[in-house]
Coordinates of C-alpha atoms in Angstrom, one line a residue:
M1 CA 0.0 0.0 0.0
S2 CA 1.4 3.4 -0.9
G3 CA 1.7 6.1 1.7
K4 CA 3.6 6.6 4.9
K5 CA 4.9 3.5 6.8
L6 CA 5.4 3.3 10.6
S7 CA 5.9 0.5 13.0
C8 CA 5.6 -0.1 16.8
D9 CA 4.7 -2.7 19.3
V10 CA 1.2 -1.4 20.2
V11 CA -1.3 0.8 18.3
V12 CA -3.9 2.5 20.4
I13 CA -7.1 3.5 18.7
G14 CA -8.9 6.3 20.5
G15 CA -7.6 9.6 21.9
G16 CA -9.8 9.9 25.0
A17 CA -8.7 9.5 28.6
T18 CA -8.6 5.7 28.4
G19 CA -6.7 5.6 25.1
V20 CA -4.1 8.1 26.2
G21 CA -3.8 6.3 29.5
V22 CA -3.1 3.1 27.6
L23 CA -0.5 4.9 25.5
R24 CA 1.3 6.3 28.6
D25 CA 1.2 2.9 30.3
A26 CA 2.6 1.1 27.3
V27 CA 5.6 3.3 26.8
M28 CA 6.3 3.4 30.5
R29 CA 6.5 -0.4 30.4
G30 CA 9.2 -0.1 27.7
L31 CA 7.0 -0.9 24.7
S32 CA 6.8 1.3 21.6
A33 CA 3.4 2.7 20.9
I34 CA 1.4 5.0 18.5
L35 CA -2.0 6.5 19.2
V36 CA -4.5 7.2 16.4
E37 CA -7.4 9.6 16.9
R38 CA -9.9 10.7 14.3
V39 CA -10.1 14.3 15.6
D40 CA -8.3 16.0 18.5
L41 CA -7.5 14.4 21.9
G42 CA -10.4 14.4 24.3
Q43 CA -13.1 15.3 21.8
G44 CA -15.3 12.3 22.3
T45 CA -16.8 11.1 25.6
T46 CA -13.9 12.6 27.6
G47 CA -14.6 16.1 26.3
R48 CA -18.3 15.9 27.1
Y49 CA -17.8 15.2 30.7
H50 CA -19.6 16.4 33.9
G51 CA -16.3 17.5 35.5
L52 CA -16.7 15.2 38.5
L53 CA -13.8 13.2 40.0
H54 CA -15.8 10.5 41.8
S55 CA -15.2 9.7 45.4
G56 CA -17.1 6.5 44.9
G57 CA -20.0 7.6 47.0
R58 CA -22.4 7.6 44.0
Y59 CA -22.0 3.9 43.6
V60 CA -21.7 2.5 47.1
V61 CA -25.2 1.0 46.9
S62 CA -25.8 0.5 43.2
D63 CA -22.3 -0.7 42.1
P64 CA -20.0 -1.5 45.0
E65 CA -17.1 -2.7 42.8
S66 CA -17.0 0.6 40.9
A67 CA -17.3 2.5 44.2
T68 CA -14.1 0.9 45.5
E69 CA -12.2 1.5 42.3
C70 CA -13.3 5.2 42.2
A71 CA -12.2 5.7 45.8
E72 CA -8.7 4.3 45.1
E73 CA -8.2 6.1 41.8
N74 CA -9.5 9.4 43.2
A75 CA -6.5 9.5 45.5
I76 CA -4.0 8.4 42.8
L77 CA -5.3 10.9 40.2
T78 CA -5.2 13.8 42.7
R79 CA -1.6 13.0 43.3
I80 CA -0.4 12.4 39.7
H81 CA -2.5 15.1 38.0
P82 CA -2.1 18.1 40.3
D83 CA -2.8 20.6 37.5
A84 CA -6.0 18.9 36.3
V85 CA -7.7 18.1 39.6
E86 CA -9.2 20.4 42.1
A87 CA -9.8 18.6 45.4
T88 CA -13.0 20.5 46.3
G89 CA -14.5 17.8 48.5
G90 CA -18.1 16.9 48.2
L91 CA -21.4 16.5 50.1
F92 CA -24.2 14.0 49.8
V93 CA -27.4 15.5 51.1
A94 CA -30.9 14.1 51.6
V95 CA -33.7 16.6 50.9
A96 CA -37.2 16.6 52.4
G97 CA -39.2 14.1 50.3
D98 CA -36.3 11.8 49.6
D99 CA -36.2 8.2 50.7
E100 CA -35.5 8.4 54.4
S101 CA -34.0 4.9 54.5
Y102 CA -31.4 5.5 51.8
P103 CA -28.9 7.5 53.9
D104 CA -28.4 4.6 56.2
R105 CA -27.9 2.3 53.2
F106 CA -25.5 4.8 51.8
L107 CA -23.4 4.9 55.0
A108 CA -23.3 1.1 55.3
G109 CA -22.3 0.9 51.6
A110 CA -19.5 3.4 52.1
Q111 CA -18.1 1.5 55.0
A112 CA -18.3 -1.8 53.1
T113 CA -16.6 -0.5 49.9
G114 CA -13.9 1.6 51.7
V115 CA -15.2 5.0 50.4
P116 CA -14.1 7.6 53.0
T117 CA -17.3 9.1 54.3
A118 CA -18.3 11.1 57.4
E119 CA -21.7 12.3 58.5
I120 CA -21.9 15.9 59.5
T121 CA -24.7 18.0 61.0
V122 CA -27.2 19.8 58.8
A123 CA -26.0 23.0 60.4
E124 CA -22.4 22.3 59.4
A125 CA -23.5 21.4 55.8
L126 CA -25.4 24.7 55.5
R127 CA -22.4 26.6 57.0
R128 CA -20.1 25.2 54.3
E129 CA -22.6 25.7 51.5
P130 CA -25.0 28.4 52.4
R131 CA -27.0 28.1 49.2
L132 CA -28.1 24.5 50.0
N133 CA -31.7 23.7 50.4
P134 CA -32.4 24.3 54.2
Q135 CA -34.8 21.4 54.2
I136 CA -32.0 18.8 54.0
F137 CA -32.2 16.3 56.8
R138 CA -29.0 14.2 56.5
A139 CA -25.5 15.2 55.2
F140 CA -22.3 13.3 54.5
E141 CA -18.8 14.5 53.6
V142 CA -16.9 12.7 50.9
H143 CA -13.7 13.1 48.8
D144 CA -15.3 14.2 45.5
G145 CA -13.3 16.6 43.4
T146 CA -13.5 18.2 40.0
V147 CA -11.3 17.5 37.0
D148 CA -10.3 19.2 33.8
G149 CA -10.6 16.3 31.4
W150 CA -8.7 18.0 28.6
R151 CA -5.8 19.0 30.8
M152 CA -5.7 15.5 32.2
V153 CA -5.5 14.0 28.7
W154 CA -3.0 16.5 27.4
G155 CA -0.8 15.9 30.4
A156 CA -0.9 12.1 30.0
A157 CA -0.2 12.5 26.3
D158 CA 2.8 14.8 26.9
S159 CA 4.1 12.3 29.5
A160 CA 3.8 9.5 26.9
R161 CA 5.6 11.5 24.3
Q162 CA 8.5 12.0 26.7
Y163 CA 8.8 8.2 26.8
G164 CA 8.9 8.1 23.0
A165 CA 5.2 7.6 22.1
Q166 CA 3.7 9.1 18.9
V167 CA 0.3 10.7 18.7
L168 CA -1.5 11.0 15.3
T169 CA -4.5 13.2 15.7
Y170 CA -7.0 13.9 12.8
H171 CA -6.3 10.4 11.5
R172 CA -9.2 8.1 10.8
V173 CA -8.7 4.3 11.1
T174 CA -9.9 2.8 7.8
G175 CA -8.7 -0.8 8.3
I176 CA -7.0 -3.4 10.5
E177 CA -4.9 -6.0 8.7
V178 CA -5.1 -9.5 10.1
R179 CA -2.5 -12.2 9.0
D180 CA -2.5 -15.8 10.2
G181 CA -5.1 -15.0 12.9
A182 CA -3.2 -12.1 14.4
V183 CA -3.3 -8.3 14.0
A184 CA -0.5 -7.1 11.7
A185 CA -1.1 -3.5 10.9
V186 CA -3.5 -0.5 11.3
I187 CA -4.3 1.6 8.3
C188 CA -5.4 5.2 8.8
H189 CA -6.0 8.3 6.7
G190 CA -4.8 11.8 7.7
D191 CA -7.7 14.2 7.2
K192 CA -5.4 17.2 7.5
T193 CA -2.5 15.8 5.5
G194 CA -4.4 13.8 3.0
E195 CA -1.9 11.0 3.5
D196 CA -2.6 7.3 4.1
V197 CA -0.5 5.8 6.9
T198 CA 0.1 2.1 7.6
I199 CA 1.4 1.1 11.0
D200 CA 2.8 -2.3 11.4
C201 CA 2.3 -3.6 15.0
R202 CA 2.2 -6.6 17.3
A203 CA -1.0 -5.5 19.2
V204 CA -3.9 -3.2 18.8
V205 CA -5.8 -1.7 21.7
N206 CA -9.4 -0.6 20.8
A207 CA -10.2 2.3 23.1
A208 CA -12.7 4.0 20.8
G209 CA -15.4 4.3 23.5
P210 CA -18.9 4.4 22.0
W211 CA -17.4 3.6 18.6
A212 CA -15.5 0.5 19.8
G213 CA -17.9 -1.9 18.2
K214 CA -17.2 -0.4 14.8
I215 CA -13.4 -0.6 15.3
A216 CA -13.6 -4.3 16.3
E217 CA -15.6 -5.1 13.2
L218 CA -12.6 -3.8 11.1
A219 CA -10.7 -6.8 12.4
G220 CA -13.6 -9.2 11.8
E221 CA -14.7 -9.3 15.4
H222 CA -18.4 -8.8 16.1
D223 CA -18.6 -9.5 19.8
V224 CA -18.3 -5.9 21.1
E225 CA -21.7 -4.7 22.0
V226 CA -21.4 -1.1 23.2
V227 CA -24.6 0.6 24.3
P228 CA -24.1 4.4 24.2
G229 CA -25.7 5.9 27.3
R230 CA -26.7 9.5 26.4
G231 CA -26.5 12.1 29.2
I232 CA -27.1 15.8 29.1
M233 CA -25.5 18.5 31.3
I234 CA -26.1 22.2 31.7
A235 CA -23.6 24.8 32.7
M236 CA -24.8 27.8 34.8
N237 CA -23.1 31.2 34.8
H238 CA -21.9 31.1 38.4
R239 CA -19.9 28.9 40.7
L240 CA -23.0 28.3 42.8
V241 CA -21.2 25.9 45.2
N242 CA -17.6 25.3 46.0
R243 CA -18.0 21.6 46.7
V244 CA -19.6 18.9 44.7
V245 CA -23.1 18.5 45.9
N246 CA -24.8 15.1 45.4
R247 CA -28.4 14.1 46.2
C248 CA -28.3 11.3 48.7
V249 CA -30.6 9.0 46.7
Y250 CA -30.2 6.0 44.5
P251 CA -28.5 7.3 41.3
A252 CA -31.0 9.3 39.3
D253 CA -31.2 12.2 36.8
G254 CA -30.0 15.6 37.7
D255 CA -28.7 14.7 41.1
I256 CA -25.2 16.2 41.0
L257 CA -24.0 19.8 40.9
V258 CA -20.3 20.2 40.1
P259 CA -18.3 23.5 40.4
V260 CA -15.9 23.6 37.5
H261 CA -13.6 26.6 37.1
T262 CA -16.0 29.6 36.9
V263 CA -19.2 27.8 36.3
S264 CA -21.4 25.1 37.9
I265 CA -22.7 22.0 36.0
I266 CA -25.9 20.2 36.7
G267 CA -26.4 16.7 35.4
T268 CA -27.0 14.3 34.2
T269 CA -29.7 12.2 32.4
D270 CA -29.2 8.6 31.2
A271 CA -30.9 7.2 28.1
R272 CA -29.8 4.9 25.3
A273 CA -28.6 6.8 22.2
A274 CA -29.1 5.3 18.8
D275 CA -26.0 7.0 17.4
P276 CA -23.2 8.4 19.5
D277 CA -22.5 10.9 16.7
R278 CA -26.0 12.4 17.0
L279 CA -27.0 13.3 20.5
A280 CA -30.2 15.3 20.7
I281 CA -31.2 17.4 23.7
E282 CA -34.9 17.3 24.4
P283 CA -36.6 20.4 25.9
A284 CA -38.2 18.2 28.7
E285 CA -34.7 17.1 29.7
V286 CA -33.5 20.7 30.1
Q287 CA -36.5 21.5 32.3
Q288 CA -35.8 18.4 34.3
M289 CA -32.2 19.4 35.0
L290 CA -33.3 22.9 36.0
D291 CA -35.9 21.6 38.3
A292 CA -33.4 19.2 39.9
G293 CA -31.0 22.1 40.5
E294 CA -33.8 24.1 42.2
Q295 CA -34.3 21.2 44.6
L296 CA -30.7 21.3 45.6
I297 CA -30.2 25.1 45.5
P298 CA -33.3 27.2 45.9
G299 CA -33.1 30.0 43.4
F300 CA -31.1 27.9 41.0
R301 CA -33.3 28.9 38.1
Q302 CA -32.5 32.6 38.7
A303 CA -28.9 31.9 37.6
R304 CA -28.4 32.0 33.8
A305 CA -28.1 28.7 32.0
L306 CA -25.1 29.2 29.6
H307 CA -25.3 26.1 27.4
A308 CA -26.3 22.5 27.3
W309 CA -24.4 19.5 25.8
A310 CA -24.7 15.8 25.6
G311 CA -22.2 12.9 25.9
A312 CA -22.3 9.2 25.3
R313 CA -21.1 6.8 28.0
P314 CA -19.5 3.6 26.4
L315 CA -21.4 1.0 28.3
L316 CA -21.1 -2.7 27.5
K317 CA -24.4 -4.5 27.0
D318 CA -25.6 -5.8 30.3
R319 CA -28.0 -8.8 29.9
R320 CA -29.3 -8.4 33.5
V321 CA -31.3 -5.3 32.4
S322 CA -33.3 -4.3 29.3
A323 CA -31.3 -3.1 26.2
D324 CA -32.5 0.5 26.8
D325 CA -32.0 0.7 30.5
T326 CA -28.6 2.4 30.5
R327 CA -29.2 3.9 34.0
H328 CA -29.0 0.5 35.5
M329 CA -26.2 -1.0 33.3
S330 CA -23.0 -1.6 35.2
R331 CA -20.3 1.1 35.1
N332 CA -17.6 -1.6 35.5
M333 CA -14.8 -1.6 33.1
S334 CA -14.3 -4.5 30.7
V335 CA -11.2 -5.7 28.9
I336 CA -11.8 -8.1 26.1
T337 CA -9.1 -10.3 24.5
H338 CA -10.4 -11.3 21.1
D339 CA -10.0 -14.4 19.0
V340 CA -7.9 -12.3 16.6
R341 CA -4.6 -12.5 18.5
G342 CA -3.2 -9.2 19.6
L343 CA -6.5 -7.3 19.5
V344 CA -7.7 -6.0 22.9
T345 CA -10.8 -3.9 23.5
V346 CA -11.4 -1.8 26.6
A347 CA -14.9 -0.3 27.4
G348 CA -17.1 0.8 30.2
G349 CA -15.6 2.5 33.3
K350 CA -15.5 6.2 33.7
L351 CA -13.0 9.2 33.7
T352 CA -12.1 8.7 37.3
T353 CA -10.9 5.1 36.6
Y354 CA -9.1 5.8 33.3
R355 CA -5.7 5.0 34.7
L356 CA -6.8 1.7 36.2
M357 CA -8.6 0.8 33.0
A358 CA -5.3 1.4 31.1
A359 CA -3.3 -0.7 33.5
R360 CA -5.6 -3.7 33.2
T361 CA -5.7 -3.3 29.4
M362 CA -1.9 -3.3 29.2
D363 CA -1.7 -6.3 31.6
A364 CA -3.8 -8.1 29.0
V365 CA -1.7 -6.9 26.1
C366 CA 1.5 -8.0 27.8
E367 CA 0.1 -11.4 28.5
V368 CA -0.8 -11.8 24.8
L369 CA 2.7 -10.6 23.7
G370 CA 4.4 -12.8 26.3
E371 CA 6.0 -9.8 28.0
N372 CA 6.5 -9.5 31.7
R373 CA 6.3 -5.8 32.4
T374 CA 4.6 -4.0 35.3
C375 CA 2.6 -0.9 35.5
R376 CA 4.3 2.3 36.8
T377 CA 1.7 5.0 36.1
A378 CA 0.6 5.4 39.7
D379 CA 4.1 6.0 40.8
E380 CA 5.1 9.0 38.6
A381 CA 3.3 12.3 38.4
V382 CA 2.4 13.8 35.1
A383 CA 4.5 16.9 34.5
T384 CA 2.4 20.0 34.9
G385 CA 2.1 22.6 32.2
S386 CA 1.5 26.3 32.3
T387 CA -1.8 26.1 34.1
Y388 CA -3.5 28.9 36.0
K389 CA -6.4 29.3 38.3
V390 CA -8.5 32.4 37.7
T391 CA -7.2 33.8 41.0
H392 CA -3.6 33.5 39.9
R393 CA -4.4 35.3 36.6
L394 CA -6.1 38.1 38.5
G395 CA -2.9 38.5 40.6
E396 CA -0.8 38.8 37.4
V397 CA -3.2 41.2 35.8
E398 CA -3.2 43.5 38.9
K399 CA 0.6 43.4 39.1
A400 CA 0.9 44.4 35.4
K401 CA -1.5 47.3 35.9
K402 CA 0.5 48.6 38.8
A403 CA 3.7 48.3 36.8
S404 CA 2.3 50.2 33.9
H405 CA 1.9 53.4 36.0
G406 CA -1.3 54.4 34.2
L407 CA 0.1 53.9 30.7
P408 CA -1.8 51.7 28.1
D409 CA -1.6 48.1 29.2
P410 CA 0.8 46.3 26.9
D411 CA -0.8 43.0 27.7
P412 CA -4.6 43.6 27.9
V413 CA -7.2 41.2 29.2
I414 CA -9.0 39.7 26.2
C415 CA -11.4 37.3 27.9
E416 CA -12.7 39.1 31.1
C417 CA -14.5 36.0 32.4
E418 CA -11.4 33.8 32.4
L419 CA -8.8 36.5 32.6
V420 CA -7.0 35.4 29.5
T421 CA -4.5 38.0 28.4
K422 CA -3.2 38.8 24.9
S423 CA 0.2 37.3 25.6
M424 CA -1.3 34.0 26.6
I425 CA -3.0 33.8 23.2
T426 CA 0.1 34.9 21.2
E427 CA 2.4 32.5 23.1
L428 CA 0.1 29.5 22.4
L429 CA -0.2 30.5 18.8
A430 CA 3.6 30.7 18.6
E431 CA 3.8 27.2 19.9
Q432 CA 1.0 25.8 17.8
P433 CA 0.7 27.8 14.6
T434 CA -2.0 25.5 13.2
A435 CA -4.2 25.7 16.3
T436 CA -7.9 26.2 15.5
F437 CA -10.3 28.4 17.5
D438 CA -11.6 25.4 19.4
D439 CA -8.0 24.5 20.3
L440 CA -7.6 28.0 21.9
R441 CA -10.8 27.5 23.7
R442 CA -10.0 24.2 25.2
Q443 CA -6.4 25.2 26.2
L444 CA -7.0 28.7 27.5
R445 CA -10.8 28.6 28.3
I446 CA -11.5 31.5 26.0
G447 CA -15.2 32.0 25.9
M448 CA -15.9 29.3 28.5
G449 CA -17.0 31.5 31.3
P450 CA -20.2 33.5 31.7
C451 CA -19.5 35.7 28.6
Q452 CA -19.4 32.5 26.4
G453 CA -17.3 34.3 23.8
G454 CA -19.7 37.1 23.0
F455 CA -16.8 39.7 23.0
C456 CA -13.6 37.8 23.4
A457 CA -14.1 35.6 20.3
S458 CA -13.8 38.5 17.9
R459 CA -10.8 39.9 19.8
T460 CA -9.1 36.5 19.6
A461 CA -9.7 36.3 15.9
G462 CA -8.1 39.7 15.5
I463 CA -5.0 38.7 17.6
A464 CA -4.6 35.5 15.5
H465 CA -4.6 37.5 12.3
E466 CA -2.3 40.2 13.8
S467 CA 0.2 37.6 14.8
G468 CA 0.4 36.2 11.3
C469 CA -1.0 32.7 12.2
W470 CA -4.3 33.2 10.4
S471 CA -5.1 35.2 7.3
A472 CA -7.9 37.7 7.5
A473 CA -10.1 35.3 5.6
Q474 CA -9.2 32.4 7.9
S475 CA -9.7 34.5 11.0
T476 CA -13.2 35.4 10.0
E477 CA -14.2 32.0 8.8
L478 CA -12.8 30.2 11.9
L479 CA -14.7 32.8 14.0
R480 CA -17.9 32.0 12.1
L481 CA -17.5 28.2 12.7
F482 CA -16.6 28.8 16.4
L483 CA -19.8 30.8 16.9
K484 CA -21.9 28.4 14.9
N485 CA -20.8 25.4 17.0
R486 CA -21.6 27.3 20.2
W487 CA -25.0 28.2 18.9
N488 CA -25.8 24.5 18.8
G489 CA -25.4 24.5 22.6
I490 CA -27.4 27.6 23.5
Y491 CA -30.3 26.7 21.3
P492 CA -31.8 24.1 23.7
I493 CA -31.8 26.6 26.6
L494 CA -32.6 29.8 24.7
S495 CA -34.9 31.7 27.0
G496 CA -35.0 34.6 29.5
A497 CA -31.7 36.3 30.2
Q498 CA -29.8 34.0 27.8
A499 CA -32.0 35.0 24.9
R500 CA -31.3 38.6 25.6
E501 CA -27.6 37.8 25.6
A502 CA -27.9 36.1 22.3
S503 CA -29.7 39.1 20.9
L504 CA -26.8 41.3 22.0
D505 CA -24.4 39.0 20.2
E506 CA -26.6 39.2 17.1
W507 CA -26.3 43.0 17.1
I508 CA -22.5 42.7 17.5
Y509 CA -21.7 40.2 14.8
Q510 CA -24.5 41.1 12.4
G511 CA -25.1 44.7 13.0
T512 CA -21.4 45.8 13.5
Y513 CA -19.5 43.2 11.5
A514 CA -22.2 42.4 9.0
M515 CA -21.0 38.8 9.0
D516 CA -24.2 37.6 7.3
S517 CA -23.3 39.5 4.2
L518 CA -19.6 38.5 4.0
P519 CA -18.5 35.9 1.5
V520 CA -17.6 32.4 2.7
T521 CA -14.0 31.3 2.2
D522 CA -12.5 27.9 2.5
L523 CA -11.2 26.8 5.9
P524 CA -7.6 25.7 6.5
A525 CA -7.1 22.0 6.0
G526 CA -8.8 20.1 8.8
A527 CA -10.3 23.1 10.5
E528 CA -13.8 21.9 9.7
L529 CA -13.0 18.9 12.0
V530 CA -13.1 20.9 15.2
S531 CA -16.6 19.7 15.9
A532 CA -16.4 16.0 16.0
T533 CA -20.1 15.5 16.0
P534 CA -22.5 16.6 13.2
Y535 CA -25.8 18.0 14.3
P536 CA -28.9 18.7 12.3
S537 CA -30.1 22.3 12.0
P538 CA -32.6 22.7 14.9
G539 CA -36.1 23.8 14.2
P540 CA -37.9 26.8 15.8
N541 CA -37.5 26.9 19.5
P542 CA -40.8 28.1 21.2
A543 CA -38.9 28.7 24.4
A544 CA -36.8 31.3 22.6
V545 CA -39.3 34.0 23.0
T546 CA -40.5 33.1 26.5
D547 CA -39.7 35.8 29.0
A548 CA -37.2 37.2 26.6
G549 CA -38.6 40.6 26.2
G550 CA -39.3 40.1 22.6
V551 CA -35.6 40.2 21.6
A552 CA -34.9 36.5 20.9
P553 CA -34.0 35.5 17.3
A554 CA -37.0 34.1 15.4
D555 CA -35.3 30.8 14.5
A556 CA -32.1 28.9 14.7
G557 CA -30.5 30.9 11.9
G558 CA -31.2 34.3 13.4
V559 CA -28.1 34.7 15.4
A560 CA -24.6 35.4 13.9
P561 CA -23.3 31.9 14.7
A562 CA -25.6 30.5 12.1
A563 CA -24.7 33.1 9.5
G564 CA -22.1 32.8 6.8
A565 CA -18.8 34.6 7.2
G566 CA -15.8 35.2 5.0
Q567 CA -12.7 37.3 4.6
S568 CA -12.9 40.5 6.5
A569 CA -9.7 42.3 7.6
A570 CA -11.9 44.8 9.4
V571 CA -13.3 42.1 11.7
A572 CA -9.8 40.8 12.3
S573 CA -7.8 44.0 12.8
S574 CA -10.4 46.2 14.6
T575 CA -10.6 43.7 17.5
A576 CA -7.0 42.6 17.8
A577 CA -6.3 44.6 21.0
G578 CA -9.8 44.9 22.3
S579 CA -10.7 48.1 20.5
P580 CA -14.2 49.6 20.7
G581 CA -15.5 48.0 17.5
G582 CA -17.0 44.9 19.0
T583 CA -15.6 44.8 22.5
G584 CA -17.1 45.2 25.9
A585 CA -17.7 43.4 29.2
L586 CA -19.9 40.4 28.8
G587 CA -21.7 38.6 26.0
G588 CA -23.4 35.3 25.6
V589 CA -22.7 32.8 22.8
P590 CA -22.6 29.3 24.1
V591 CA -20.7 26.2 23.2
D592 CA -21.8 23.2 21.1
P593 CA -23.8 20.3 22.5
S594 CA -20.8 18.0 22.1
G595 CA -20.0 19.4 25.6
E596 CA -16.6 20.9 25.0
G597 CA -16.9 24.0 27.1
K598 CA -17.6 23.9 30.8

């Protein structure tokens, strides 16, 4: 076969947390490994996460084995991923009307599974989290935390590269060669490069999550039955709590509120998805989540819902329950060694147990290869990158302002919500000249706070053009795609204050920049791949005009994100330094429903 040729011991298919974990584990055991991912790292299930680092408490009654695994891995991940984990702590609270017998079952389950738990008084719980429903009648303290899934994946990938691993993003697997009953090679196509790549190997790890069944079929294996469990989440515009707050009930919909960076995330639902590439968000589910939040935090609905998204859990078919009952399917991980020698599939589990899943997978691979190599991933911390908390950024901004002695700020704040400065953007673009708008969003959190990109998106496009990384045409077109993807996430929750924010953005991008009338230009190679999941154009949203003061767009195409855009040096240059033509304090364009933007 013509094209590029590579070789290694192990090919890992799938660039989520589990796949990257397997890659790191493999090379730390001394095996050579290459990872292949169809888009960017962490853009599948990992990127559509709730943000929760489980203590294990959620599963002490429903899934004791998973509870124990979560408790053990929580401590390990907190230690080896210091830049990705915030040890917030958590509470389980029982609210008036909940099953009064469950808290005792919860406490007994925690003791049996080894999940650290301590009961505290209701008064103490309310002191720690004053916004909690005062009608709670039991409260328990656990070791929940929050995790930045992308930062965790990038850190593990960088660690793997330091051990010699290769990572091929934007490469689609098109075939798996089998010779004499064993895997021999993986064939993939570079969607950015246009090049076919053949990777000779001794083993293949199928870590494709909800798509694992399709990958296994490429090798002639049809025994991987993955049931995608669809869950929706909603980000609110404030950090309403500083600890993870769980409802002390048998796992149900909308029973966890997670503080992630500057926002809070309520979730989640659980229903079977027919296609993990098409995850619809139903209006009734949105209302269900908001109602559940109100029961935990009175006044929850007064906060602004920023955006909604959906993710697909890769659950293996559980014959103990009906095919559609994903809520009660086990969260246990499964490692499958196939008849095709050298092919190993890993599925199930959760983000909290990604390292353990990788370790067990590589144990199976080593057994197949006849290698005696032990796992070391729990012993070595992942090297931290240039990560900041918002409070740290605020200190730097204040220091810079004092040093300027009233002169124009040489490093202005571009995203007020996340305190992202101009130099942070230019430095990242210098390191990654081919970065897309969504790459900047994931790595710097541009547009991921309450403003949701309404003002900082245009500024960032201007900076990218000014730095020479993007042409004026590319800047405007990437901005258009960025906003369009975000519109997909705001549409399901477009009402009230958020509808007014969307109308403001429409005036900025249509009224000021006239993006609707600009010609459309071709995107850079691969840039159209920033949204891994295609979504149909939504129909009219009746909720859009409810309590919106008559300012909501008439339909899905009414806001600038759905409009065409093209080459406009005016858009790029006038906003590069945050100048008046399209700048300000806060806006409101949300992220796509693929979930990449807490």
